[in-house]
Coordinates of C-alpha atoms and ligand atoms in Angstrom, one line a residue:
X20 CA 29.4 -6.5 0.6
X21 CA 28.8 -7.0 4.2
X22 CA 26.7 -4.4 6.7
X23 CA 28.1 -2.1 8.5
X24 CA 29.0 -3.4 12.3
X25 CA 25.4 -2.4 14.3
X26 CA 24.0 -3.5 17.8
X27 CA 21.3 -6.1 17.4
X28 CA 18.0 -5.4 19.5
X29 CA 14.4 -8.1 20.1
X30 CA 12.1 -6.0 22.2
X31 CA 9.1 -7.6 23.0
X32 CA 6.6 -5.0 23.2
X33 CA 5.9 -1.9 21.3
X34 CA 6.5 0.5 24.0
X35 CA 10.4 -1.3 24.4
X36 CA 10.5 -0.7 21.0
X37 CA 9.5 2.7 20.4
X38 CA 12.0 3.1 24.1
X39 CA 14.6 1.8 21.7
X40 CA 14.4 3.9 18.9
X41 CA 14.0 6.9 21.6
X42 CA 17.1 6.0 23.3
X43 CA 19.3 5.5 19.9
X44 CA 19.1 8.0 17.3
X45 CA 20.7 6.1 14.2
X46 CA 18.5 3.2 15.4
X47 CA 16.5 1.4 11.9
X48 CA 13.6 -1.1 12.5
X49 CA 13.9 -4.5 11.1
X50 CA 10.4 -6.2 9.4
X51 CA 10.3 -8.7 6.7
X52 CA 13.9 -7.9 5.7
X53 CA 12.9 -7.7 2.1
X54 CA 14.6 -4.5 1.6
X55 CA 16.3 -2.8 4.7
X56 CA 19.0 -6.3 4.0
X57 CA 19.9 -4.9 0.4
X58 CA 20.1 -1.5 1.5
X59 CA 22.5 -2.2 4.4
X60 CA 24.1 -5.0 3.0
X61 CA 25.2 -2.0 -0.2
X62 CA 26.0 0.1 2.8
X63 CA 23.2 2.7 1.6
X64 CA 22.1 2.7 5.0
X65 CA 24.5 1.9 8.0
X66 CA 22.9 2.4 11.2
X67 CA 24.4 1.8 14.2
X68 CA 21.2 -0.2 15.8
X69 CA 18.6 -2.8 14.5
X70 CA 15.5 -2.9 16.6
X71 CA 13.6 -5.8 15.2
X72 CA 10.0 -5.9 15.2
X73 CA 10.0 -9.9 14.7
X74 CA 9.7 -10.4 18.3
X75 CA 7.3 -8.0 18.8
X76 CA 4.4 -9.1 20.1
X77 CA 0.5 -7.5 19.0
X78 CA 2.0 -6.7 15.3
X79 CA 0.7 -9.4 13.5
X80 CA -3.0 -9.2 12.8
X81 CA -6.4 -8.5 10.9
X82 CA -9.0 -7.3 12.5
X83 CA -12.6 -6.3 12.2
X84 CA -12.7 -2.6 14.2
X85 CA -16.0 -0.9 14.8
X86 CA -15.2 1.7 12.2
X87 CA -14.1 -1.3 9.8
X88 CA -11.0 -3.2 9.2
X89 CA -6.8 -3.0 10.9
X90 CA -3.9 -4.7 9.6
X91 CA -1.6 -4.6 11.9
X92 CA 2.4 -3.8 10.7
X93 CA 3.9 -7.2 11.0
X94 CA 1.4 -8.8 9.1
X95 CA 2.9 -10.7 6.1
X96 CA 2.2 -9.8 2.9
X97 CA 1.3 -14.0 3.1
X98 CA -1.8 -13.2 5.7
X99 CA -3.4 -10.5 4.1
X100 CA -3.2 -12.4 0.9
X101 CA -4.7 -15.3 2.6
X102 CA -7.3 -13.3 4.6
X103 CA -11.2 -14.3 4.7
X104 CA -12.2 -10.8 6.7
X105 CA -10.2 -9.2 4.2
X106 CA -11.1 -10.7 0.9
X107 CA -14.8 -10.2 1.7
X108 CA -14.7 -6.7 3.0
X109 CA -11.9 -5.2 1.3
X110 CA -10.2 -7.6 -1.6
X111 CA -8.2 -4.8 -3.2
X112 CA -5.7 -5.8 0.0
X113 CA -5.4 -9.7 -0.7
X114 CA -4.8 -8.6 -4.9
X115 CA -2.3 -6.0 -4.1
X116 CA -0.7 -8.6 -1.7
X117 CA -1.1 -11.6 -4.4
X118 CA 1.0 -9.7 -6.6
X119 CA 3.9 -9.0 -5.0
X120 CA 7.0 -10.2 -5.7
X121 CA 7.4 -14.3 -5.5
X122 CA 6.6 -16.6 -1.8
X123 CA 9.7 -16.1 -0.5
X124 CA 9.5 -12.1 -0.6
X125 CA 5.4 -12.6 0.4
X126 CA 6.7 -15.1 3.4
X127 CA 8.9 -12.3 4.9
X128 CA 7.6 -9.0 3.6
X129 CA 5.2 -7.1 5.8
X130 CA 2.8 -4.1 5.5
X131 CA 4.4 -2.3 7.7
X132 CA 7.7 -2.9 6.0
X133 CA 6.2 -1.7 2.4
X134 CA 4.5 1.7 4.1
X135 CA 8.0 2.4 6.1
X136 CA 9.9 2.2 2.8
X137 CA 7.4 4.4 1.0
X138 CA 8.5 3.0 -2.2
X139 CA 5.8 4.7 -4.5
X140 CA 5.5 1.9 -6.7
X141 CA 4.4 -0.3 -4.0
X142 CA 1.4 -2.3 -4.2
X143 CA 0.0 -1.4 -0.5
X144 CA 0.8 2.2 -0.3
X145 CA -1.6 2.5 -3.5
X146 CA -4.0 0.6 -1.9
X147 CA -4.2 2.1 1.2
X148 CA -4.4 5.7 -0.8
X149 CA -7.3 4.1 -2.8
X150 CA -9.1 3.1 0.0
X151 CA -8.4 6.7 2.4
X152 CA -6.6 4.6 5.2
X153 CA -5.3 6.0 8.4
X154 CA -2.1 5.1 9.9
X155 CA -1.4 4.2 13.6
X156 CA 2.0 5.2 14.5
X157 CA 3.6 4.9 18.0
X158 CA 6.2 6.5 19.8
X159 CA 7.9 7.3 23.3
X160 CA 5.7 9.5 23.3
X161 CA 2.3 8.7 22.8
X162 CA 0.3 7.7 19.9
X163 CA -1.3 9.5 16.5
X164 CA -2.9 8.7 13.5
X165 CA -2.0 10.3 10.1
X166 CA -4.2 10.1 6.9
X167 CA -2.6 8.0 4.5
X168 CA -3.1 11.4 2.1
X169 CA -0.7 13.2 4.6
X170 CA 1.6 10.8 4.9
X171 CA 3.3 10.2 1.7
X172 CA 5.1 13.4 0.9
X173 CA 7.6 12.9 -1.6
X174 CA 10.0 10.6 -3.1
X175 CA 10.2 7.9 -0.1
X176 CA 10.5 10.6 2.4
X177 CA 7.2 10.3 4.5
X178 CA 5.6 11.5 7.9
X179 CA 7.0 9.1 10.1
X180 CA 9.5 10.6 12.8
X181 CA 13.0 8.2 13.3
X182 CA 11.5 8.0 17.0
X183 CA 7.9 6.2 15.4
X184 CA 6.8 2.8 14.5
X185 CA 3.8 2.0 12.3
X186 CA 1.3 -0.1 14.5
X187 CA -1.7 -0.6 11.6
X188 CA -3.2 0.6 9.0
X189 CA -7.2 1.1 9.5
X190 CA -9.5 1.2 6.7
X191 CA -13.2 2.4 7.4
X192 CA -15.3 0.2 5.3
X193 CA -18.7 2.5 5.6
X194 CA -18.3 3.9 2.1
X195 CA -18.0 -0.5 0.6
X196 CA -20.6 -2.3 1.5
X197 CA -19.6 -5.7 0.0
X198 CA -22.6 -6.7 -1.4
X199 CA -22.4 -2.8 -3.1
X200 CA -18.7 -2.4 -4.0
X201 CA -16.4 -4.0 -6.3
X202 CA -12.2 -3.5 -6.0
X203 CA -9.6 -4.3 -8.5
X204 CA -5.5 -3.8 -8.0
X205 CA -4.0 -4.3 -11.8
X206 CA -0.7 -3.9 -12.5
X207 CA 1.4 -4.1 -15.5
X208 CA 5.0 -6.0 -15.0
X209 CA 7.9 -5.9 -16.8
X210 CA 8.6 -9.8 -16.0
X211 CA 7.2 -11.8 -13.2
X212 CA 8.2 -11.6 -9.6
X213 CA 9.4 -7.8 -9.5
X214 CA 8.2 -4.4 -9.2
X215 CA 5.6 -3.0 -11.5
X216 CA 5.5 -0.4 -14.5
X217 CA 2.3 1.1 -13.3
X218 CA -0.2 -0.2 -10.8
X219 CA -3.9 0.9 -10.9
X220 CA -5.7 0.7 -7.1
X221 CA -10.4 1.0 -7.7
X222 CA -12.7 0.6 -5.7
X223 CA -16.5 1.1 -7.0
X224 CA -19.6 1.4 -5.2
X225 CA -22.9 0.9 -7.4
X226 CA -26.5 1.9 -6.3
X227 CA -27.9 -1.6 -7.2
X228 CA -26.2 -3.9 -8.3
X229 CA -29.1 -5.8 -9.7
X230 CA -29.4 -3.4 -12.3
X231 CA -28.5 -3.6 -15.9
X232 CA -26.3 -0.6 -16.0
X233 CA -26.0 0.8 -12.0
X234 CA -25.2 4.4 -11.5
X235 CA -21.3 4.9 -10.0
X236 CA -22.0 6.3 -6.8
X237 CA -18.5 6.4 -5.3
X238 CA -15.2 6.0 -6.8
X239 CA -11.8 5.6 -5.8
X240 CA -8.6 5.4 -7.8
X241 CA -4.5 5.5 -6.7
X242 CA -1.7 5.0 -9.0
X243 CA 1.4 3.2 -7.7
X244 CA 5.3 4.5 -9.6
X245 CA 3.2 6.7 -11.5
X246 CA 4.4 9.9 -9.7
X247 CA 6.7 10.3 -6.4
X248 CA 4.4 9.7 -4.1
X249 CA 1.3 7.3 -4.5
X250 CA -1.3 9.2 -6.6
X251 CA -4.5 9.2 -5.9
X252 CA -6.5 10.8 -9.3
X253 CA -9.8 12.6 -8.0
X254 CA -10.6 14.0 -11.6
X255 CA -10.6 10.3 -12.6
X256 CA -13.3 9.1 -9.7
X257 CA -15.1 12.2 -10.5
X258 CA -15.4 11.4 -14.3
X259 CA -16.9 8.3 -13.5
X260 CA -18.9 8.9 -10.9
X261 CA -23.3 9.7 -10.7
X262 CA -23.5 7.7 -14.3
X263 CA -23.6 4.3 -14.6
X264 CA -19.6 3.5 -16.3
X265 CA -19.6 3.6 -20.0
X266 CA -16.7 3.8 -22.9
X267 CA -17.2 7.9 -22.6
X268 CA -16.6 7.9 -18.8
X269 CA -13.7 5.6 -19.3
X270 CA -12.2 7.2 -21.9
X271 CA -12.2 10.8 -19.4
X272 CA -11.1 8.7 -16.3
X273 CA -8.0 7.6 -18.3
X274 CA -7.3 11.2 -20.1
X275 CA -7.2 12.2 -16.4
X276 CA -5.2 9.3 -15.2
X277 CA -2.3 10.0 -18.1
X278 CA -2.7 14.0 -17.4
X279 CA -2.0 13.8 -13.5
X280 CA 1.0 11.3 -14.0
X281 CA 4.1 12.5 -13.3
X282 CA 6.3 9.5 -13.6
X283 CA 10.6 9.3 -13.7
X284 CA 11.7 7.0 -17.0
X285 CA 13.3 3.9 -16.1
X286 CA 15.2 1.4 -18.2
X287 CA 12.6 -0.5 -19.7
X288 CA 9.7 2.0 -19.8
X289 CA 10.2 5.8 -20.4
X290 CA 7.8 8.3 -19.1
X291 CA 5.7 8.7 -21.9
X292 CA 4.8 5.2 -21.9
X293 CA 4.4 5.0 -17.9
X294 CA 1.7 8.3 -18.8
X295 CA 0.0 6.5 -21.2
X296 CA 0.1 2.8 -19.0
X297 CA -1.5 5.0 -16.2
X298 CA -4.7 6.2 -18.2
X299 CA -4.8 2.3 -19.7
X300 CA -4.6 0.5 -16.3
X301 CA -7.0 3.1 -14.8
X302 CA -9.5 2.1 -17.7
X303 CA -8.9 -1.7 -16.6
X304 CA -9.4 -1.1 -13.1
X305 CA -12.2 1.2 -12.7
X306 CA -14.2 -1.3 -15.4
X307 CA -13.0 -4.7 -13.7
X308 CA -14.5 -2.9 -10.1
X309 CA -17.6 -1.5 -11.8
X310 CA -17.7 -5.5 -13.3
X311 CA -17.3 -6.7 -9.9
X312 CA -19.4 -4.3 -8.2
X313 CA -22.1 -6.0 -10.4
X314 CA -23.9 -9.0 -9.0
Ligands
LIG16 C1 12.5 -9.1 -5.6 C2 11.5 -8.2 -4.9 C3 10.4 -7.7 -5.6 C4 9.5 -6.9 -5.0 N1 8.3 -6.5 -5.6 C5 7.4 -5.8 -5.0 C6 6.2 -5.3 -5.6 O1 6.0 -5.7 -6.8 N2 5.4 -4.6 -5.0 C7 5.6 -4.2 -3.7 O2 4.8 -3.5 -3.1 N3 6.7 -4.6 -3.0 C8 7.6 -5.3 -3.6 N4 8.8 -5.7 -3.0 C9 9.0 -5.2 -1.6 C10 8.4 -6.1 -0.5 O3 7.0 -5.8 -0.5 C11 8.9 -5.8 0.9 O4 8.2 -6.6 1.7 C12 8.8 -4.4 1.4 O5 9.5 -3.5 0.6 C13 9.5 -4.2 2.7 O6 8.8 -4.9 3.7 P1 9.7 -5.7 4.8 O7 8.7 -6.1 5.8 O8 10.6 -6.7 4.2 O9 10.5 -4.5 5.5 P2 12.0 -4.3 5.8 O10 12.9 -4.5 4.6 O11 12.4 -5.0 7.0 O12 12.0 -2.7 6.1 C14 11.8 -1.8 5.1 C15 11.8 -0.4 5.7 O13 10.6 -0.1 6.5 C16 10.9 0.2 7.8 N5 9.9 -0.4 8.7 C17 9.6 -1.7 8.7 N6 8.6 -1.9 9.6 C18 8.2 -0.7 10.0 C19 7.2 -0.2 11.0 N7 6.4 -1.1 11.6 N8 7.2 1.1 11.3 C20 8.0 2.0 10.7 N9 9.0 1.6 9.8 C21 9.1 0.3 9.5 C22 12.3 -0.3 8.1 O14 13.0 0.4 9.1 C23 13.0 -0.1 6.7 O15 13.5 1.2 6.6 C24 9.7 -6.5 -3.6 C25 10.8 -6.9 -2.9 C26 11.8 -7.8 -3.6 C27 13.0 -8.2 -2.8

């Protein structure tokens, strides 16, 4: 099937964009066109503009901020997978990025793209929950930033207002020092090149990582399409953290992964075996972070 008729719009500039989307109400944004082109082309979504970011100028970028690291919204899922700021100060980004999909989807796809859909079994939006990001989003009528923790609400239904675009994503990096910190993204597939069953997002900071066995200062964990929303597991982190990790911590990180998933069944993996995929990637990502944490 074919899209719905729509009027076709390049702004150049954010603020002609976010004009745009003031000035139409059915109005969609066009990224990577990884996903908006299946859902129009089914006719699941049919609106009546298409402002497209591709022409946008000051999307596409990594940057180092004072505060720590932005991504901007265009950039391709390609760049941040290919990123030297990134993979040295935070390389959960380049592995979530690495795994998506095949090169043709990580060509086109953007970040912006993958946090607009809101699918929650997208590698960024766990991510970006692991690692307490803050989104800039831009509109007709000014600017704000949202916690990714408040953004996310349910079921691909987020924060964003029709009238806002995503600008970046900013990630503080105070709490991983790299020399300090060690990040994992794991994910189990069902077969190469498409979504995952269960995604696990860590990050681990150590006190020394000269030591044998360091103490877990900090921890971070996020699920991705183990609940509605992306799910970040506090009573996991908290399980592992003030002790350096061992099979006991583990195992209580997982039994709290498994107990706070609240996954739909799908064809090829129900929800009991999503629960128990949750607690087993957790294990794998909190001990390949505590690994890498080590020097
Ligand atoms: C075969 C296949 C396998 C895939 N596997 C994975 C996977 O394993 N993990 C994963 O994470 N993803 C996966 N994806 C999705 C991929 O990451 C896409 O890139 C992503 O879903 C959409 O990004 P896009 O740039 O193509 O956005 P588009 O398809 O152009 O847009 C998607 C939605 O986001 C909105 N949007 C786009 N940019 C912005 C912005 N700046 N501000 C606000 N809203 C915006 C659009 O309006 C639209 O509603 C897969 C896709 C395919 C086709």
């Amino acid at each position: 099937m074919k899209p719905a008729p729509f009027e076709y719009h390049r702004p150049t500039t954010v603020a002609e964009a976010a004009d745009l989307l003031a000035d139409h109400g059915d109005a969609e944004l066009l990224a990577g066109n990884q996903s908006l082109g299946i859902v129009m082309s089914n006719r699941l979504a049919t609106p009546d503009h298409l402002v497209d970011l591709n022409t946008v100028e000051g999307l596409d970028f990594v940057t180092e901020r004072e505060e720590g690291v932005a991504v901007g919204a265009m950039t391709r899922h390609r760049t941040i997978e290919r990123s030297d700021l990134l993979a040295e100060r935070l390389p959960i980004l380049p592995e979530a990025a690495e795994q998506i999909a095949g090169p043709s989807v990580r060509n086109r796809g953007t970040l912006g793209g993958s946090v607009g859909e809101a699918d929650p079994a997208g590698n960024y939006p766990a991510a970006l929950t692991a690692l307490d990001a803050t989104l800039e989003l831009v509109s007709a009528d000014g600017e704000r930033e949202v916690p990714v923790s408040e953004y996310f609400i349910a079921y691909m239904f987020t924060d964003l207002r029709e009238d806002e675009i995503i600008r970046a994503a900013e990630i503080t990096t105070d709490p991983f020092p790299p020399e300090r910190t060690g990040m994992a993204f794991v994910e189990l597939k069902p077969t190469a090149q498409t979504w995952p069953t269960v995604s696990a997002a860590t990050a681990i900071r150590v006190d020394d990582p000269d030591a044998a066995d360091p103490v877990v200062e900090e921890a971070r964990l996020a699920l991705a399409n183990a609940a509605d929303v992306p799910l970040r597991v506090e009573a996991a982190e908290d399980a592992v953290e003030g002790e350096p990790l061992s099979e006991a911590s583990l195992d209580e990180a997982a039994n709290a992964a498994t107990a706070a998933a609240d996954p739909e069944d799908e064809m090829h993996a129900d929800r009991e075996f999503k629960e128990e995929v949750a607690g087993e990637y957790a294990r794998r990502s909190l001990n390949r972070s505590y690994e890498r944490a080590q020097t």
